[in-house]
């Protein structure tokens, strides 16, 4: 009878999870649910032969993967063409009308700002989930998706095969709570809810994903066996009956005008929704008509995404404070009355430099309009000058550094002011943060809060001191137990093997970025050879500009810098360039510009792929550019490429060049 009890508990928990997470209509308390789950888990551990493959206990996570397997999408997970105006939507409608030549209707839905995934079911049981990737190939993230309570592990009907597409997201409330906890723990904050969802779904340890309170909306049937549907709306209704949490408040409209009116309504609703959207989607509702319209290699011709402009909010500028960067650059930042913008609470915004402040006529006490540039970095768009009272105060750059008291200077021809103090504590803090950052030495666990803790304790004064830290020193600090101390020391030890290019970038030499660090590492092969170079020999390296060469040369002439490098060398940090084993010459001599956002791959990773295969990456488009690799929100670089006739590649077209 144990088998029957396990079955009843499993069904009981599936039912109440659906009531709570999908319908938002709980019928029992959290305590009752937790007690039933605990009882089921105990029975399954004692009688594993009776455990249901779709048991609710699998949602807690805990499986750690070495990596993600690739999944080939049988139905491509295409992206959508974007529209930014009513005119562009009507042009889309004209193309649909011309092709179909018969009445049609549009389904209009929220465009959820999350990460697109595929969910596959066999005989009604969830067996695989994957990311979109490049649209053709994604990553198997089944274990992480199982932790999402709104994904049914077992459908209400044993459909032979079903593949659906949805968007994984984190609600605004849960995102705020997640960032509040990370701030408390001293971890870096997520820039927005979408990044948090994407990062959570790609955790190798599924127990981490389980803690992130991920959610999902299902918006399409990719493939189905044993069922047929005439319309998209009919298919979504079926999915809701099966237990899926489908995209809410969808409607069907018989004209493009009515559909666009609904899009505008969605724009008004955006601020009050519990989740982030970045637009609305119009889809031809009839599935046969979709087949007639067809698709390009990248996008369906039966749908368009209307993208809303960046959300702008009004708030008060309370103060202007200064931040001293690792090169001594002093950046003014606006302190704002807290305001919700694009899914997170904004309390500060960069003001860039004094020219920016003067150009926008920004004063302390102003009412200002704030938005997130690229949905990530808060910035002030303009001042509500009509709301000035006369109590506002002009901001002036001080004469001395607020951190060390040394003189502040503005170099002729530059917009930025700099601290002249060679021992400025703020510069040391930022330098250490940069040294440990992901693109530099990639020392996991050494975030800003830990760097500050170590410097305040007097344990580190330069990057070289990191390699002298001991377990005993760390365990004595707040938030450091034996395990966390061991993890940090292991990460510091692993950083000794980084390539010379990363070491060069980590040093924080002014104007020397990742690209120039790689070029210098390749050109000279070792730190010793690089330090021997003259300014002219540095300039002779292809793509190294005069200013970069000058700053690199000056850096190595400084005795303090040479002493730091010698200490790093003595600590065992690698000072040689290591050629990548699997490099090729498939892109030899080709110049790329990379712009926009990509799913499944970062711009840094795309840059590494170009360079590993013999190509080079530039920051701006010119007639000498061979290809522009363009993702979503590509902007002006894409426009310039099209104007110059430079070939534009999608991410899957780029990856196919490397196959």
XYZ file of C-alpha atoms in Angstrom:
659
model
C 0.000 0.000 0.000
C 3.083 2.240 0.167
C 2.979 2.520 -3.629
C -0.591 3.804 -3.469
C 0.314 6.338 -0.765
C 3.223 7.646 -2.846
C 0.913 7.965 -5.849
C -1.723 9.860 -3.854
C 0.853 12.231 -2.332
C 2.374 12.880 -5.780
C -1.025 13.743 -7.275
C -1.918 15.856 -4.225
C 1.275 17.913 -4.554
C 0.969 18.303 -8.342
C -2.587 19.606 -7.914
C -1.743 22.138 -5.205
C 1.428 23.309 -6.967
C -0.715 24.059 -10.034
C -3.256 25.934 -7.891
C -0.519 28.030 -6.298
C 2.064 28.632 -9.022
C -0.080 28.645 -12.170
C -3.588 29.720 -11.130
C -2.515 31.829 -8.123
C -5.414 30.250 -6.169
C -3.862 28.340 -3.238
C -6.157 25.975 -1.346
C -3.771 24.864 1.420
C -1.122 26.608 3.516
C 2.595 26.549 2.690
C 3.117 24.493 5.843
C 0.661 21.783 4.725
C 2.352 21.633 1.307
C 5.847 21.422 2.842
C 4.816 18.663 5.246
C 3.298 16.601 2.409
C 6.457 17.118 0.321
C 8.647 16.048 3.242
C 6.555 12.916 3.756
C 6.742 12.033 0.047
C 10.510 12.511 0.008
C 10.938 10.204 3.024
C 8.797 7.488 1.406
C 10.679 7.771 -1.904
C 14.017 7.414 -0.127
C 12.792 4.274 1.644
C 11.027 2.832 -1.425
C 12.833 4.288 -4.487
C 11.268 1.673 -6.774
C 7.886 3.432 -6.389
C 9.109 6.971 -7.147
C 7.274 8.681 -10.038
C 9.695 10.024 -12.729
C 7.742 13.293 -12.512
C 7.817 13.457 -8.706
C 7.490 16.954 -7.164
C 10.575 16.178 -5.058
C 12.739 16.615 -8.175
C 12.070 20.366 -8.033
C 14.453 21.035 -5.142
C 17.533 20.717 -7.364
C 20.900 19.530 -6.164
C 22.236 17.791 -9.279
C 25.578 19.233 -10.352
C 26.550 18.970 -14.032
C 30.044 19.161 -15.487
C 28.590 21.021 -18.446
C 25.510 21.256 -20.626
C 24.862 18.844 -23.498
C 23.887 20.329 -26.862
C 20.318 19.933 -28.124
C 19.437 20.204 -31.813
C 16.062 21.932 -32.187
C 13.899 19.969 -34.628
C 11.748 23.089 -35.005
C 14.028 26.148 -35.136
C 13.481 28.593 -32.274
C 13.398 31.684 -34.451
C 13.605 35.306 -33.385
C 11.110 37.998 -34.419
C 11.357 41.016 -36.678
C 11.033 44.215 -34.648
C 8.806 47.232 -35.223
C 9.249 50.544 -33.440
C 6.349 52.570 -34.836
C 2.729 52.275 -35.963
C 3.914 52.737 -39.559
C 6.197 49.703 -39.356
C 3.380 47.567 -37.938
C 1.078 48.653 -40.770
C 3.788 47.854 -43.338
C 3.993 44.365 -41.827
C 0.199 44.062 -42.106
C 0.286 45.116 -45.771
C 2.742 42.304 -46.543
C 0.511 39.784 -44.747
C -2.577 40.987 -46.641
C -0.801 40.877 -50.008
C 0.353 37.291 -49.443
C -2.874 35.841 -48.005
C -5.525 37.653 -50.050
C -8.232 36.547 -47.565
C -9.509 37.542 -44.099
C -7.165 36.897 -41.162
C -6.856 37.821 -37.494
C -4.027 38.657 -35.123
C -3.280 37.247 -31.697
C -1.678 39.941 -29.509
C 0.446 38.963 -26.496
C 2.913 40.396 -24.016
C 6.555 40.103 -25.114
C 8.022 38.735 -21.893
C 11.552 39.977 -21.161
C 13.207 36.689 -20.219
C 15.072 33.723 -21.645
C 13.442 31.560 -24.311
C 13.302 27.802 -23.675
C 11.904 24.620 -25.219
C 10.074 22.032 -23.077
C 9.537 18.485 -24.408
C 7.041 15.883 -23.165
C 6.668 12.199 -24.019
C 3.412 10.452 -23.089
C 2.607 13.488 -20.951
C 5.865 13.414 -18.921
C 8.470 16.203 -19.076
C 11.744 14.656 -20.255
C 13.884 17.490 -21.651
C 14.230 21.255 -21.567
C 16.713 23.377 -23.481
C 17.720 26.968 -24.111
C 17.192 28.687 -27.451
C 20.933 29.050 -28.104
C 21.437 30.186 -31.690
C 17.939 29.021 -32.657
C 19.162 25.735 -34.125
C 21.214 24.373 -31.229
C 20.647 25.019 -27.538
C 21.809 23.604 -24.197
C 20.128 20.903 -22.148
C 19.071 22.594 -18.881
C 16.452 20.010 -17.861
C 17.498 19.770 -14.220
C 17.338 23.534 -13.756
C 13.956 23.766 -15.485
C 12.573 21.069 -13.200
C 13.052 23.461 -10.284
C 10.464 25.857 -11.784
C 7.164 25.067 -10.087
C 5.017 26.521 -12.887
C 6.402 23.937 -15.347
C 4.220 20.805 -15.136
C 6.304 17.666 -14.766
C 3.292 15.602 -15.822
C 0.474 16.758 -18.108
C -3.187 16.151 -17.387
C -3.342 14.055 -20.564
C -0.750 11.569 -21.845
C -0.080 13.350 -25.158
C 2.291 11.107 -27.217
C 4.714 13.972 -27.884
C 4.569 17.700 -27.240
C 7.168 20.455 -27.534
C 6.282 23.942 -26.326
C 8.184 27.206 -26.227
C 8.155 29.587 -23.299
C 9.961 32.438 -21.626
C 11.691 31.962 -18.269
C 11.678 35.085 -16.104
C 11.903 36.383 -12.545
C 9.067 38.556 -11.234
C 9.811 42.138 -10.221
C 9.176 41.349 -6.554
C 11.414 38.272 -6.525
C 14.142 40.125 -8.439
C 14.174 42.881 -5.819
C 14.399 40.268 -3.049
C 17.203 38.423 -4.882
C 19.294 41.576 -5.302
C 18.626 42.635 -1.683
C 19.997 39.291 -0.505
C 23.028 39.537 -2.816
C 23.750 43.039 -1.500
C 23.534 41.705 2.065
C 25.919 38.852 1.174
C 28.380 41.201 -0.523
C 27.763 39.680 -3.970
C 27.568 41.799 -7.155
C 24.004 42.793 -8.024
C 22.241 41.604 -11.170
C 21.727 44.410 -13.686
C 18.168 43.384 -14.486
C 15.712 40.525 -14.054
C 16.430 39.080 -17.506
C 20.152 38.702 -16.760
C 19.293 37.143 -13.410
C 16.969 34.601 -15.052
C 19.489 33.742 -17.768
C 22.316 33.364 -15.255
C 20.179 31.199 -12.975
C 19.143 28.873 -15.775
C 22.767 28.265 -16.755
C 23.959 27.272 -13.271
C 25.683 23.892 -13.281
C 24.346 23.274 -9.769
C 20.549 22.999 -10.030
C 20.112 23.767 -6.318
C 21.203 27.343 -7.079
C 18.529 27.654 -9.770
C 15.982 26.269 -7.279
C 16.659 29.200 -4.925
C 16.148 31.879 -7.586
C 12.309 31.596 -7.806
C 12.259 31.322 -11.598
C 8.924 31.363 -13.394
C 7.767 30.713 -16.957
C 5.064 31.703 -19.443
C 4.365 29.346 -22.362
C 3.522 31.083 -25.650
C 3.743 28.565 -28.482
C 3.348 24.921 -29.533
C 6.447 23.915 -31.478
C 5.460 20.301 -32.259
C 2.637 17.993 -31.210
C 1.559 14.427 -31.970
C -1.966 13.123 -31.467
C -3.591 16.577 -31.550
C -4.447 19.143 -34.220
C -5.388 22.797 -33.862
C -6.813 25.328 -36.296
C -5.549 28.432 -34.520
C -2.793 29.567 -32.192
C -5.383 30.682 -29.645
C -6.958 27.230 -29.657
C -3.537 25.680 -29.035
C -2.866 27.968 -26.048
C -6.246 27.057 -24.555
C -5.306 23.380 -24.832
C -1.954 24.061 -23.114
C -3.733 25.795 -20.228
C -5.974 22.716 -19.860
C -2.859 20.526 -19.724
C -1.524 22.518 -16.755
C 0.778 25.076 -18.400
C 1.023 28.675 -17.301
C 0.362 30.351 -20.644
C 1.136 33.960 -21.528
C -1.650 36.039 -19.896
C -4.236 38.427 -21.333
C -3.880 37.331 -24.941
C -6.583 38.376 -27.381
C -7.544 37.934 -31.039
C -8.249 40.965 -33.259
C -9.683 41.021 -36.766
C -7.846 44.143 -37.993
C -4.332 45.510 -37.648
C -5.783 48.762 -36.258
C -7.537 46.910 -33.431
C -4.440 44.818 -32.796
C -2.242 47.931 -32.610
C -4.705 49.583 -30.213
C -4.207 46.585 -27.923
C -0.425 47.007 -28.266
C -0.764 50.595 -27.039
C -2.900 49.393 -24.118
C -0.170 46.931 -23.189
C 2.300 49.816 -23.183
C 0.116 51.575 -20.593
C -0.125 48.384 -18.496
C 3.637 47.793 -18.524
C 4.459 49.639 -15.313
C 1.789 47.844 -13.257
C 2.629 44.289 -14.334
C 4.324 41.964 -11.842
C 6.858 40.909 -14.510
C 8.965 42.717 -17.115
C 7.962 43.052 -20.752
C 9.826 44.874 -23.490
C 7.071 44.921 -26.077
C 4.043 43.187 -27.536
C 3.832 40.494 -30.217
C 1.345 40.367 -33.114
C 0.911 36.886 -34.617
C -1.365 35.685 -37.386
C -3.739 33.440 -35.420
C -4.679 30.890 -38.119
C -2.042 28.122 -38.286
C -2.691 27.237 -41.939
C -2.226 30.886 -42.898
C 1.081 30.854 -41.025
C 2.249 28.027 -43.279
C 1.266 30.067 -46.346
C 3.223 33.079 -45.071
C 6.268 30.960 -44.179
C 9.554 32.155 -42.688
C 12.964 33.491 -43.582
C 16.047 31.681 -42.266
C 15.830 33.839 -39.146
C 12.270 35.067 -38.566
C 8.661 34.025 -39.296
C 6.763 36.218 -41.778
C 3.560 35.802 -39.746
C 4.667 37.673 -36.610
C 6.211 40.975 -35.568
C 7.390 42.296 -32.193
C 6.536 45.882 -31.345
C 9.339 47.120 -29.065
C 8.517 49.761 -26.479
C 10.954 52.641 -25.932
C 13.147 52.478 -22.831
C 11.097 53.128 -19.698
C 11.608 56.650 -18.314
C 10.751 57.695 -14.748
C 10.770 61.005 -12.901
C 12.565 61.392 -9.567
C 14.586 63.814 -7.433
C 18.351 64.312 -7.690
C 19.316 64.526 -4.009
C 23.102 64.927 -4.310
C 26.124 64.492 -6.575
C 28.986 62.360 -5.231
C 32.366 61.461 -6.716
C 33.767 58.013 -7.465
C 37.498 57.549 -7.966
C 38.330 54.880 -10.557
C 41.361 52.613 -10.865
C 43.203 55.066 -13.168
C 42.379 58.037 -10.939
C 39.493 59.144 -13.157
C 36.854 60.918 -11.077
C 33.270 60.239 -12.111
C 30.360 62.268 -10.719
C 27.308 60.165 -9.802
C 23.791 61.341 -9.092
C 22.223 60.216 -5.810
C 18.499 59.823 -6.516
C 15.331 59.295 -4.570
C 14.663 55.575 -5.119
C 12.583 54.873 -8.220
C 11.579 51.682 -10.084
C 12.980 51.665 -13.641
C 12.926 48.691 -16.034
C 12.543 46.090 -13.328
C 14.867 47.291 -10.580
C 15.174 50.041 -7.989
C 17.456 52.857 -9.118
C 19.163 55.012 -6.490
C 22.157 56.239 -8.501
C 22.939 57.255 -12.055
C 26.232 58.071 -13.725
C 26.784 61.689 -14.777
C 29.920 60.787 -16.794
C 31.856 64.065 -16.439
C 31.513 67.830 -15.915
C 30.843 68.437 -19.612
C 27.805 66.142 -19.383
C 26.544 67.960 -16.263
C 26.987 71.370 -17.900
C 25.479 70.281 -21.215
C 22.294 69.009 -19.556
C 22.315 71.847 -16.993
C 21.979 69.407 -14.082
C 21.769 70.869 -10.562
C 21.532 69.306 -7.096
C 17.862 69.295 -6.100
C 16.558 69.034 -9.681
C 13.646 66.830 -10.687
C 15.052 64.597 -13.439
C 13.939 61.919 -15.890
C 15.834 58.632 -15.547
C 16.087 55.601 -17.836
C 18.367 52.611 -18.234
C 20.711 52.803 -21.204
C 20.471 49.420 -22.903
C 18.114 48.412 -20.069
C 21.174 48.162 -17.793
C 22.947 51.421 -16.858
C 20.816 54.157 -15.224
C 21.246 57.579 -16.798
C 19.596 60.996 -16.597
C 17.820 61.852 -19.838
C 16.828 65.434 -19.041
C 15.970 67.892 -16.290
C 12.381 68.948 -15.566
C 13.400 72.622 -15.478
C 9.796 73.757 -15.179
C 9.759 72.251 -11.679
C 12.724 74.253 -10.398
C 12.060 76.273 -7.233
C 15.257 78.292 -6.994
C 16.600 76.137 -4.161
C 18.671 74.003 -6.548
C 22.477 74.202 -6.257
C 25.164 74.280 -8.942
C 27.723 71.452 -8.698
C 31.423 72.306 -8.886
C 34.306 69.845 -9.140
C 36.417 70.117 -5.946
C 40.108 70.990 -5.984
C 41.194 67.921 -3.988
C 40.420 64.185 -4.154
C 37.684 63.211 -1.655
C 39.481 59.896 -0.978
C 43.123 60.870 -0.435
C 43.190 64.688 -0.395
C 45.643 64.971 -3.307
C 45.133 67.553 -6.036
C 42.618 66.928 -8.843
C 43.660 67.853 -12.388
C 42.039 67.892 -15.811
C 44.408 66.978 -18.640
C 44.062 69.255 -21.636
C 41.994 67.638 -24.376
C 40.275 65.186 -22.004
C 36.796 65.411 -20.491
C 37.728 63.644 -17.271
C 39.262 64.954 -14.059
C 41.863 62.748 -12.324
C 43.296 62.339 -8.838
C 47.071 62.852 -8.890
C 47.694 60.815 -5.700
C 49.871 57.759 -6.312
C 48.697 56.061 -3.082
C 45.004 56.890 -3.329
C 43.080 54.137 -1.458
C 40.122 54.360 -3.833
C 42.379 53.704 -6.828
C 43.909 50.726 -5.037
C 40.435 49.317 -4.294
C 39.277 49.683 -7.916
C 42.563 48.258 -9.242
C 42.181 45.157 -7.099
C 38.537 44.744 -8.173
C 39.627 45.008 -11.814
C 42.524 42.589 -11.308
C 40.132 39.937 -9.943
C 37.338 40.564 -12.459
C 36.048 37.889 -14.839
C 37.741 39.261 -17.974
C 41.039 39.732 -16.133
C 42.333 37.116 -13.636
C 38.831 35.729 -13.018
C 39.212 35.162 -9.263
C 35.810 33.856 -8.212
C 34.655 35.054 -4.797
C 36.843 38.167 -4.815
C 34.131 40.772 -5.388
C 34.149 44.437 -4.282
C 32.906 43.669 -0.750
C 35.638 41.072 -0.136
C 38.338 43.335 -1.611
C 37.202 46.126 0.723
C 37.229 43.705 3.658
C 40.773 42.553 2.885
C 42.134 46.070 2.388
C 40.491 47.387 5.564
C 42.008 44.469 7.493
C 45.422 45.462 6.113
C 45.913 42.059 4.457
C 46.412 43.347 0.913
C 47.941 46.538 -0.458
C 48.523 45.384 -4.034
C 47.524 42.535 -6.337
C 50.693 40.617 -5.407
C 49.545 40.401 -1.780
C 46.611 38.221 -2.846
C 49.024 35.361 -3.450
C 50.367 35.555 0.127
C 46.963 35.178 1.807
C 46.551 32.229 4.161
C 43.559 30.276 5.352
C 44.184 31.400 8.932
C 44.041 35.076 7.919
C 40.748 34.645 6.053
C 38.908 32.505 8.604
C 39.337 35.296 11.148
C 37.255 37.679 8.977
C 33.485 38.181 9.008
C 31.530 35.898 6.598
C 34.590 33.669 6.083
C 34.305 30.078 7.252
C 36.819 27.351 6.490
C 35.065 26.311 3.275
C 34.702 29.840 1.859
C 38.336 30.576 2.732
C 39.475 27.391 0.957
C 37.345 28.256 -2.101
C 38.837 31.744 -2.402
C 42.410 30.481 -2.000
C 41.768 27.793 -4.654
C 40.467 30.439 -7.043
C 43.500 32.663 -6.390
C 45.796 29.673 -7.002
C 44.011 28.848 -10.279
C 44.492 32.438 -11.486
C 48.263 31.846 -11.641
C 47.690 29.865 -14.857
C 45.978 32.715 -16.761
C 47.462 33.722 -20.098
C 49.768 36.722 -20.430
C 46.995 38.612 -22.230
C 44.764 38.388 -19.149
C 47.634 39.404 -16.854
C 48.303 42.477 -19.003
C 44.632 43.445 -18.945
C 44.474 42.815 -15.184
C 47.295 45.309 -14.544
C 44.880 48.103 -15.470
C 47.213 50.012 -17.785
C 45.404 53.079 -19.050
C 43.756 52.675 -22.490
C 44.969 49.075 -22.652
C 41.873 46.893 -23.087
C 41.355 43.189 -23.736
C 41.988 43.520 -27.465
C 45.286 45.402 -27.156
C 46.402 43.071 -24.335
C 45.953 40.082 -26.648
C 47.764 41.836 -29.506
C 50.732 42.678 -27.270
C 50.847 39.178 -25.785
C 50.884 37.638 -29.270
C 53.468 40.119 -30.566
C 56.054 39.693 -27.784
C 55.234 36.368 -26.165
C 56.431 37.153 -22.634
C 56.283 39.891 -20.008
C 60.086 40.220 -19.996
C 60.201 40.919 -23.734
C 57.292 43.322 -23.492
C 58.976 45.354 -20.742
C 62.073 45.726 -22.939
C 60.177 47.458 -25.755
C 60.490 51.082 -26.765
C 57.511 53.300 -27.430
C 58.197 53.030 -31.177
C 58.354 49.223 -31.175
C 55.026 49.135 -29.310
C 53.480 51.474 -31.902
C 54.713 49.152 -34.622
C 52.308 46.406 -33.436
C 49.319 46.301 -35.791
C 46.252 48.050 -34.279
C 48.123 49.439 -31.252
C 47.481 53.188 -31.278
C 49.968 55.903 -30.343
C 48.277 56.761 -27.023
C 47.978 53.123 -25.953
C 51.643 52.528 -26.812
C 52.619 55.621 -24.838
C 50.700 54.566 -21.710
C 52.015 50.973 -21.891
C 55.596 52.247 -22.247
C 55.171 54.692 -19.329
C 53.680 51.941 -17.153
C 56.742 49.733 -17.530
C 59.127 52.623 -16.822
C 57.621 53.084 -13.363
C 59.752 51.266 -10.715
C 56.667 50.549 -8.544
C 54.973 48.786 -11.455
C 58.071 46.741 -12.240
C 58.262 45.766 -8.566
C 54.608 44.592 -8.687
C 55.285 42.459 -11.777
C 58.357 40.928 -10.134
C 56.299 40.031 -7.051
C 53.615 38.450 -9.220
C 56.291 36.483 -11.040
C 57.780 35.285 -7.722
C 54.282 34.230 -6.610
C 54.094 31.916 -9.636
C 51.790 33.959 -11.890
C 52.261 32.962 -15.538
C 54.086 35.606 -17.612
C 54.060 33.813 -20.977
C 51.567 33.840 -23.849
C 49.940 30.467 -24.449
C 48.526 29.862 -27.917
C 45.016 28.400 -27.889
C 45.196 24.696 -28.806
C 42.089 24.594 -30.995
C 42.752 27.824 -32.906
C 42.225 27.827 -36.677
C 42.728 30.161 -39.630
C 39.119 30.023 -40.877
C 38.699 33.780 -40.383
C 42.306 34.724 -41.114
C 42.604 38.399 -42.058
C 38.867 39.079 -41.662
C 37.840 42.189 -39.724
C 34.648 41.969 -37.647
C 32.527 44.439 -35.734
C 30.230 42.907 -33.092
C 27.093 44.753 -32.009
C 23.838 44.006 -30.172
C 22.808 41.223 -27.785
C 22.872 37.484 -28.457
C 21.133 34.577 -26.759
C 23.427 31.846 -25.497
C 26.702 33.697 -26.150
C 28.180 36.942 -24.823
C 29.938 39.528 -26.970
C 33.214 38.689 -25.220
C 32.780 35.028 -26.132
C 31.992 35.980 -29.749
C 35.136 38.134 -29.816
C 37.216 35.218 -28.523
C 35.789 32.980 -31.265
C 36.729 35.485 -33.974
C 40.256 35.906 -32.649
C 40.757 32.182 -31.995
C 39.976 31.537 -35.660
C 42.373 34.143 -37.028
C 40.081 37.163 -37.353
C 40.165 40.525 -35.608
C 37.475 42.642 -33.941
C 37.207 46.419 -34.240
C 35.033 48.873 -32.346
C 33.639 50.796 -35.309
C 32.368 50.041 -38.816
C 34.314 51.241 -41.847
C 34.813 50.289 -45.490
C 37.611 47.981 -44.314
C 35.184 45.945 -42.166
C 34.570 42.483 -43.653
C 31.553 41.501 -41.529
C 29.252 42.949 -38.893
C 27.938 40.355 -36.444
C 24.598 41.805 -35.329
C 22.275 40.692 -32.537
C 19.174 42.259 -31.013
C 19.228 46.063 -30.466
C 22.207 46.405 -32.828
C 21.696 50.173 -33.290
C 23.851 52.614 -35.254
C 26.636 50.167 -36.151
C 24.122 48.032 -38.037
C 22.777 51.131 -39.817
C 26.300 52.134 -40.863
C 27.063 48.614 -42.092
C 23.952 48.629 -44.265
C 24.784 52.094 -45.587
C 28.332 50.985 -46.519
C 27.194 47.642 -47.923
C 29.152 45.638 -45.326
C 27.825 42.039 -45.018
C 25.752 41.547 -41.843
C 25.724 38.142 -40.111
C 23.318 36.649 -37.599
C 24.874 34.608 -34.793
C 23.885 31.302 -36.430
C 25.337 32.419 -39.787
C 28.568 33.346 -37.984
C 28.741 30.010 -36.161
C 28.129 28.141 -39.416
C 31.280 29.807 -40.815
C 33.228 28.014 -38.083
C 31.655 24.563 -38.617
